[in-house]
Amino acid sequence: MTLIGDVNGTYTEIVTWVFSSTIAAKAWLATIALALVVVQVLTASRMWGRTRRLLPFDVPSVARVHRWSGRLAFAFTLPVFFHCVFILGFETTDMRVGAHAVVGSFLYGVFAAKVLVIRTRKAARRESYPHWVLPLAGGLLTAGLTTLWLTSSLWYFTDVRFGF
Amino acid sequence: MASARLRLLLAPLSLFAYVTAMVVTLALVHPFSPEAPRGAVELGDAYSGGIVYEQTCAGCHGEGGKGGGVGPPLAGRALDLALASARIDQGAGAMPPALVAGRQKADVLAYLATLAE
C-alpha cells in the first residue's frame, strides 16, 4: 500500500513543478482540452459542409486539423482523468461535485463509442451507420466536456483563484 | 436492413456501456487515493487550533467548520482525524499540501476533534 500511496505523492510532486496544486493543473488542462474541442466543432462542421466562409480551407486539411485537435484534446484529458478517477474517486458532496462525477463517468464511454463509429465508417466506406450517429456522438462529447469544464475549471477560476 | 443497422449500433453502445462501467468501477475504488496513516494522531491544543483554523482554514471550510462553499463542511460529521492529517499533509482538491504543519497541525487536529460528531 506504500507504493500506492507513493503514486499520489509522485503525481502531486510532478504536477506542482508547474502548477500551484493538482486542481489548478486540472483546471488548466481541461481548459486547453475545451479550446481544442471548439476547434473540433468548427472543423467538424466544415467537414460536413458548413462554416465554409469561416474556414475557407480544403476538406483534407481541415480533416487533418480535426484529427490532431482531437488527439491532443484526448491527451490533455488523461492527467485530469487520472487524478479524478484514480485519486479522488466518485464523490457527491454537493450538487456541483455530483453532476461533475456523473457526467465525467460517461465521457470516455462516449469517446470510445465515437472512435469506434469513425473506424467502422472508414472500413465500410461510409455506408454503415445512419448519418445522424456521428454528429450525435460528437455533440454528446462536446456537451459532456463543456459540462465538466463548467463544473470544475470555471468553478476553480471564479470561486478559488484565477492563476496557475 | 433496419435490423442490420440496429445490430451495427449495438457495437458502439456496448463499448460505451463497457467503458463507462470500467470508469465508474475505478472511480468507486479510486486505488491511488491517499491513505490515512496508521497509528495515533498527535493532538495539540484545541484553543490554539481554533485560532489557526480561523486564520488558515475557515476561508474554505467555513467558520466553525460549517462549510464555506469551496471546501467540504467539517463540523457535525464523523471525522477521521488520521485521514484529516493525511489530507493536510498531502493536500486534497483545491487545498494545497502542508497549509499547516508541526505544532500548528496538531493544534488544528485537536480543534477538528471538537467539531466532529
Short mmCIF file of C-alpha atoms in Angstrom, two decimals:
data_model
loop_
_atom_site.label_atom_id
_atom_site.label_comp_id
_atom_site.label_asym_id
_atom_site.label_seq_id
_atom_site.Cartn_x
_atom_site.Cartn_y
_atom_site.Cartn_z
CA MET A 1 0.00 0.00 0.00
CA THR A 2 3.04 2.23 0.44
CA LEU A 3 3.66 2.01 -3.29
CA ILE A 4 0.04 3.00 -3.96
CA GLY A 5 0.36 5.90 -1.53
CA ASP A 6 3.50 6.98 -3.38
CA VAL A 7 1.63 7.22 -6.69
CA ASN A 8 -0.45 10.08 -5.31
CA GLY A 9 2.62 11.76 -3.82
CA THR A 10 4.64 11.36 -7.02
CA TYR A 11 1.78 12.66 -9.17
CA THR A 12 1.38 15.69 -6.88
CA GLU A 13 5.14 16.35 -6.96
CA ILE A 14 5.28 16.23 -10.77
CA VAL A 15 2.23 18.43 -11.24
CA THR A 16 3.29 21.02 -8.68
CA TRP A 17 6.53 21.66 -10.60
CA VAL A 18 4.39 23.73 -12.93
CA PHE A 19 1.12 24.40 -11.13
CA SER A 20 0.32 25.53 -7.60
CA SER A 21 -1.83 22.47 -6.91
CA THR A 22 -3.22 19.37 -8.59
CA ILE A 23 -6.61 21.03 -9.00
CA ALA A 24 -5.04 24.10 -10.68
CA ALA A 25 -3.36 21.71 -13.12
CA LYS A 26 -6.69 20.04 -13.85
CA ALA A 27 -8.43 23.37 -14.35
CA TRP A 28 -5.88 24.50 -16.96
CA LEU A 29 -5.53 21.17 -18.74
CA ALA A 30 -9.33 20.94 -19.03
CA THR A 31 -9.40 24.50 -20.38
CA ILE A 32 -6.88 23.58 -23.09
CA ALA A 33 -8.93 20.48 -23.91
CA LEU A 34 -12.09 22.62 -24.17
CA ALA A 35 -10.34 25.07 -26.51
CA LEU A 36 -9.35 22.11 -28.69
CA VAL A 37 -12.94 20.88 -28.60
CA VAL A 38 -14.03 24.24 -30.02
CA VAL A 39 -11.57 23.58 -32.87
CA GLN A 40 -13.13 20.12 -33.19
CA VAL A 41 -16.64 21.52 -33.52
CA LEU A 42 -15.60 24.14 -36.10
CA THR A 43 -13.60 21.71 -38.22
CA ALA A 44 -16.30 19.04 -37.99
CA SER A 45 -18.95 21.48 -39.20
CA ARG A 46 -16.64 22.43 -42.11
CA MET A 47 -16.20 18.75 -42.98
CA TRP A 48 -20.00 18.39 -43.02
CA GLY A 49 -20.30 21.28 -45.48
CA ARG A 50 -20.96 24.12 -43.03
CA THR A 51 -18.85 27.14 -41.96
CA ARG A 52 -17.22 27.37 -45.40
CA ARG A 53 -16.87 31.13 -45.03
CA LEU A 54 -15.33 30.84 -41.58
CA LEU A 55 -12.86 28.13 -42.62
CA PRO A 56 -12.09 28.61 -46.33
CA PHE A 57 -9.71 25.65 -46.49
CA ASP A 58 -9.92 22.36 -48.35
CA VAL A 59 -11.58 19.47 -46.54
CA PRO A 60 -8.48 17.19 -46.30
CA SER A 61 -6.55 19.95 -44.49
CA VAL A 62 -9.47 20.62 -42.17
CA ALA A 63 -9.82 16.88 -41.54
CA ARG A 64 -6.15 16.71 -40.55
CA VAL A 65 -6.63 19.58 -38.08
CA HIS A 66 -9.77 17.84 -36.78
CA ARG A 67 -7.91 14.58 -36.15
CA TRP A 68 -4.94 16.19 -34.45
CA SER A 69 -7.00 18.55 -32.31
CA GLY A 70 -8.99 15.50 -31.18
CA ARG A 71 -5.86 13.53 -30.33
CA LEU A 72 -4.40 16.46 -28.40
CA ALA A 73 -7.68 17.13 -26.56
CA PHE A 74 -7.77 13.46 -25.52
CA ALA A 75 -4.11 13.63 -24.39
CA PHE A 76 -4.80 16.72 -22.26
CA THR A 77 -7.71 14.99 -20.53
CA LEU A 78 -5.60 11.98 -19.48
CA PRO A 79 -3.89 13.55 -16.41
CA VAL A 80 -7.28 15.02 -15.41
CA PHE A 81 -8.89 11.59 -15.76
CA PHE A 82 -6.09 10.00 -13.71
CA HIS A 83 -6.44 12.46 -10.84
CA CYS A 84 -10.25 12.45 -10.83
CA VAL A 85 -10.77 8.70 -11.14
CA PHE A 86 -7.71 7.07 -9.58
CA ILE A 87 -7.05 9.53 -6.74
CA LEU A 88 -10.21 11.47 -5.89
CA GLY A 89 -12.84 8.90 -6.88
CA PHE A 90 -16.60 9.20 -7.19
CA GLU A 91 -17.84 11.90 -4.81
CA THR A 92 -21.24 13.52 -4.36
CA THR A 93 -20.52 16.05 -1.62
CA ASP A 94 -22.68 18.70 -3.30
CA MET A 95 -24.65 19.34 -6.50
CA ARG A 96 -21.65 20.59 -8.47
CA VAL A 97 -19.39 17.69 -7.49
CA GLY A 98 -22.19 15.16 -8.04
CA ALA A 99 -23.01 16.48 -11.53
CA HIS A 100 -19.30 16.53 -12.37
CA ALA A 101 -18.84 12.92 -11.22
CA VAL A 102 -21.87 11.61 -13.12
CA VAL A 103 -21.06 13.39 -16.41
CA GLY A 104 -17.38 12.50 -16.05
CA SER A 105 -18.25 8.82 -15.73
CA PHE A 106 -19.83 8.84 -19.20
CA LEU A 107 -17.23 10.91 -21.08
CA TYR A 108 -14.71 8.23 -22.03
CA GLY A 109 -17.55 5.83 -22.88
CA VAL A 110 -18.91 8.35 -25.40
CA PHE A 111 -15.38 8.98 -26.69
CA ALA A 112 -14.73 5.26 -27.21
CA ALA A 113 -18.09 4.81 -28.98
CA LYS A 114 -17.40 7.79 -31.26
CA VAL A 115 -13.96 6.47 -32.23
CA LEU A 116 -15.48 3.06 -32.99
CA VAL A 117 -18.14 4.66 -35.20
CA ILE A 118 -15.46 6.59 -37.12
CA ARG A 119 -13.32 3.49 -37.61
CA THR A 120 -16.30 1.42 -38.75
CA ARG A 121 -17.44 4.16 -41.15
CA LYS A 122 -13.98 4.27 -42.71
CA ALA A 123 -13.81 0.49 -43.05
CA ALA A 124 -17.32 0.34 -44.56
CA ARG A 125 -16.77 3.40 -46.81
CA ARG A 126 -19.44 5.47 -45.08
CA GLU A 127 -22.30 3.11 -45.87
CA SER A 128 -22.86 1.69 -42.44
CA TYR A 129 -24.29 3.97 -39.74
CA PRO A 130 -27.24 6.34 -40.13
CA HIS A 131 -25.95 9.83 -40.94
CA TRP A 132 -27.00 11.24 -37.54
CA VAL A 133 -24.90 8.88 -35.41
CA LEU A 134 -21.55 10.65 -35.72
CA PRO A 135 -22.89 14.20 -35.13
CA LEU A 136 -24.83 12.85 -32.15
CA ALA A 137 -21.72 11.22 -30.66
CA GLY A 138 -19.64 14.35 -31.31
CA GLY A 139 -22.37 16.56 -29.85
CA LEU A 140 -22.61 14.43 -26.71
CA LEU A 141 -18.84 14.53 -26.32
CA THR A 142 -18.79 18.32 -26.69
CA ALA A 143 -21.69 18.76 -24.28
CA GLY A 144 -20.06 16.41 -21.77
CA LEU A 145 -16.68 18.13 -21.82
CA THR A 146 -18.31 21.56 -21.62
CA THR A 147 -20.35 20.47 -18.59
CA LEU A 148 -17.23 19.07 -16.95
CA TRP A 149 -15.37 22.32 -17.59
CA LEU A 150 -18.25 24.41 -16.20
CA THR A 151 -18.47 22.30 -13.03
CA SER A 152 -14.71 22.28 -12.38
CA SER A 153 -12.44 24.76 -14.18
CA LEU A 154 -14.96 27.62 -14.23
CA TRP A 155 -15.73 26.99 -10.57
CA TYR A 156 -12.00 26.98 -9.77
CA PHE A 157 -11.30 30.19 -11.71
CA THR A 158 -14.25 32.07 -10.21
CA ASP A 159 -14.55 30.65 -6.67
CA VAL A 160 -10.99 29.66 -5.78
CA ARG A 161 -8.43 31.58 -7.82
CA PHE A 162 -7.57 32.51 -11.37
CA GLY A 163 -3.94 31.52 -11.71
CA PHE A 164 -1.53 28.67 -12.19
CA MET B 1 -31.79 -3.59 -43.46
CA ALA B 2 -33.23 -1.96 -40.34
CA SER B 3 -32.23 -4.87 -38.13
CA ALA B 4 -28.73 -4.84 -39.66
CA ARG B 5 -28.35 -1.16 -38.74
CA LEU B 6 -29.68 -1.86 -35.27
CA ARG B 7 -27.12 -4.64 -34.88
CA LEU B 8 -24.43 -2.25 -36.07
CA LEU B 9 -25.45 0.32 -33.44
CA LEU B 10 -25.11 -2.30 -30.74
CA ALA B 11 -21.30 -2.31 -31.07
CA PRO B 12 -20.71 1.34 -30.06
CA LEU B 13 -23.47 1.15 -27.46
CA SER B 14 -21.86 -1.94 -25.91
CA LEU B 15 -18.45 -0.28 -25.96
CA PHE B 16 -19.96 2.82 -24.34
CA ALA B 17 -21.52 0.71 -21.58
CA TYR B 18 -18.32 -1.28 -21.04
CA VAL B 19 -16.01 1.76 -20.83
CA THR B 20 -18.47 3.64 -18.59
CA ALA B 21 -18.73 0.64 -16.26
CA MET B 22 -14.92 0.44 -16.08
CA VAL B 23 -14.62 4.16 -15.28
CA VAL B 24 -17.33 4.01 -12.60
CA THR B 25 -15.71 0.95 -11.02
CA LEU B 26 -12.30 2.65 -10.96
CA ALA B 27 -13.83 5.84 -9.57
CA LEU B 28 -15.55 3.90 -6.79
CA VAL B 29 -12.34 2.04 -5.93
CA HIS B 30 -10.03 5.08 -6.56
CA PRO B 31 -6.96 2.91 -5.95
CA PHE B 32 -4.42 5.72 -5.53
CA SER B 33 -6.40 7.72 -3.00
CA PRO B 34 -4.14 8.98 -0.18
CA GLU B 35 -4.32 6.51 2.62
CA ALA B 36 -4.78 7.53 6.22
CA PRO B 37 -1.57 6.95 8.18
CA ARG B 38 -1.69 4.17 10.70
CA GLY B 39 -1.20 4.88 14.38
CA ALA B 40 -2.38 7.57 16.71
CA VAL B 41 -2.69 11.16 15.53
CA GLU B 42 -0.88 13.73 17.64
CA LEU B 43 -3.37 16.23 19.03
CA GLY B 44 -2.29 19.61 20.36
CA ASP B 45 -4.20 22.46 21.95
CA ALA B 46 -7.73 22.85 20.63
CA TYR B 47 -7.99 26.55 21.56
CA SER B 48 -4.82 27.47 19.64
CA GLY B 49 -6.01 25.19 16.85
CA GLY B 50 -9.24 27.15 16.66
CA ILE B 51 -7.31 30.38 16.08
CA VAL B 52 -5.10 28.79 13.42
CA TYR B 53 -8.20 27.25 11.84
CA GLU B 54 -10.00 30.60 11.60
CA GLN B 55 -6.92 32.19 10.01
CA THR B 56 -5.98 29.39 7.62
CA CYS B 57 -8.87 27.02 7.04
CA ALA B 58 -12.14 28.91 7.63
CA GLY B 59 -11.92 30.69 4.26
CA CYS B 60 -12.79 27.41 2.55
CA HIS B 61 -14.32 25.18 5.25
CA GLY B 62 -16.36 27.95 6.86
CA GLU B 63 -16.40 29.39 10.35
CA GLY B 64 -16.61 26.60 12.91
CA GLY B 65 -16.28 24.09 10.06
CA LYS B 66 -19.84 24.73 8.94
CA GLY B 67 -18.89 24.85 5.26
CA GLY B 68 -17.89 27.78 3.12
CA GLY B 69 -18.51 26.74 -0.45
CA VAL B 70 -15.06 25.70 -1.62
CA GLY B 71 -14.12 23.10 0.98
CA PRO B 72 -16.45 20.50 2.47
CA PRO B 73 -18.01 21.21 5.89
CA LEU B 74 -16.15 19.55 8.76
CA ALA B 75 -18.49 20.11 11.69
CA GLY B 76 -21.17 17.67 12.77
CA ARG B 77 -19.83 14.68 10.89
CA ALA B 78 -17.79 11.65 11.81
CA LEU B 79 -14.31 12.93 11.07
CA ASP B 80 -11.39 10.53 10.62
CA LEU B 81 -8.55 12.51 12.18
CA ALA B 82 -5.87 10.28 10.63
CA LEU B 83 -7.35 10.97 7.21
CA ALA B 84 -7.64 14.69 8.01
CA SER B 85 -3.97 14.64 8.98
CA ALA B 86 -3.06 12.97 5.67
CA ARG B 87 -5.16 15.47 3.72
CA ILE B 88 -3.42 18.38 5.47
CA ASP B 89 -0.01 16.90 4.61
CA GLN B 90 -0.74 15.93 1.02
CA GLY B 91 -3.42 18.42 0.04
CA ALA B 92 -6.77 17.47 -1.44
CA GLY B 93 -8.77 19.04 -4.24
CA ALA B 94 -8.25 22.79 -4.14
CA MET B 95 -6.37 22.57 -0.84
CA PRO B 96 -2.60 22.81 -1.29
CA PRO B 97 -0.40 20.48 0.76
CA ALA B 98 1.05 21.45 4.15
CA LEU B 99 -1.00 24.60 4.82
CA VAL B 100 -0.25 23.89 8.46
CA ALA B 101 2.47 21.66 9.85
CA GLY B 102 4.09 20.57 13.09
CA ARG B 103 2.66 22.09 16.27
CA GLN B 104 0.06 24.11 14.35
CA LYS B 105 -1.19 20.97 12.61
CA ALA B 106 -1.53 19.12 15.91
CA ASP B 107 -3.48 22.10 17.29
CA VAL B 108 -5.78 22.24 14.27
CA LEU B 109 -6.43 18.49 14.52
CA ALA B 110 -7.33 18.92 18.19
CA TYR B 111 -9.76 21.68 17.19
CA LEU B 112 -11.24 19.47 14.44
CA ALA B 113 -11.79 16.75 17.05
CA THR B 114 -14.07 19.18 18.91
CA LEU B 115 -16.12 19.77 15.74
CA ALA B 116 -16.68 16.11 14.98
CA GLU B 117 -19.88 14.30 15.81
#
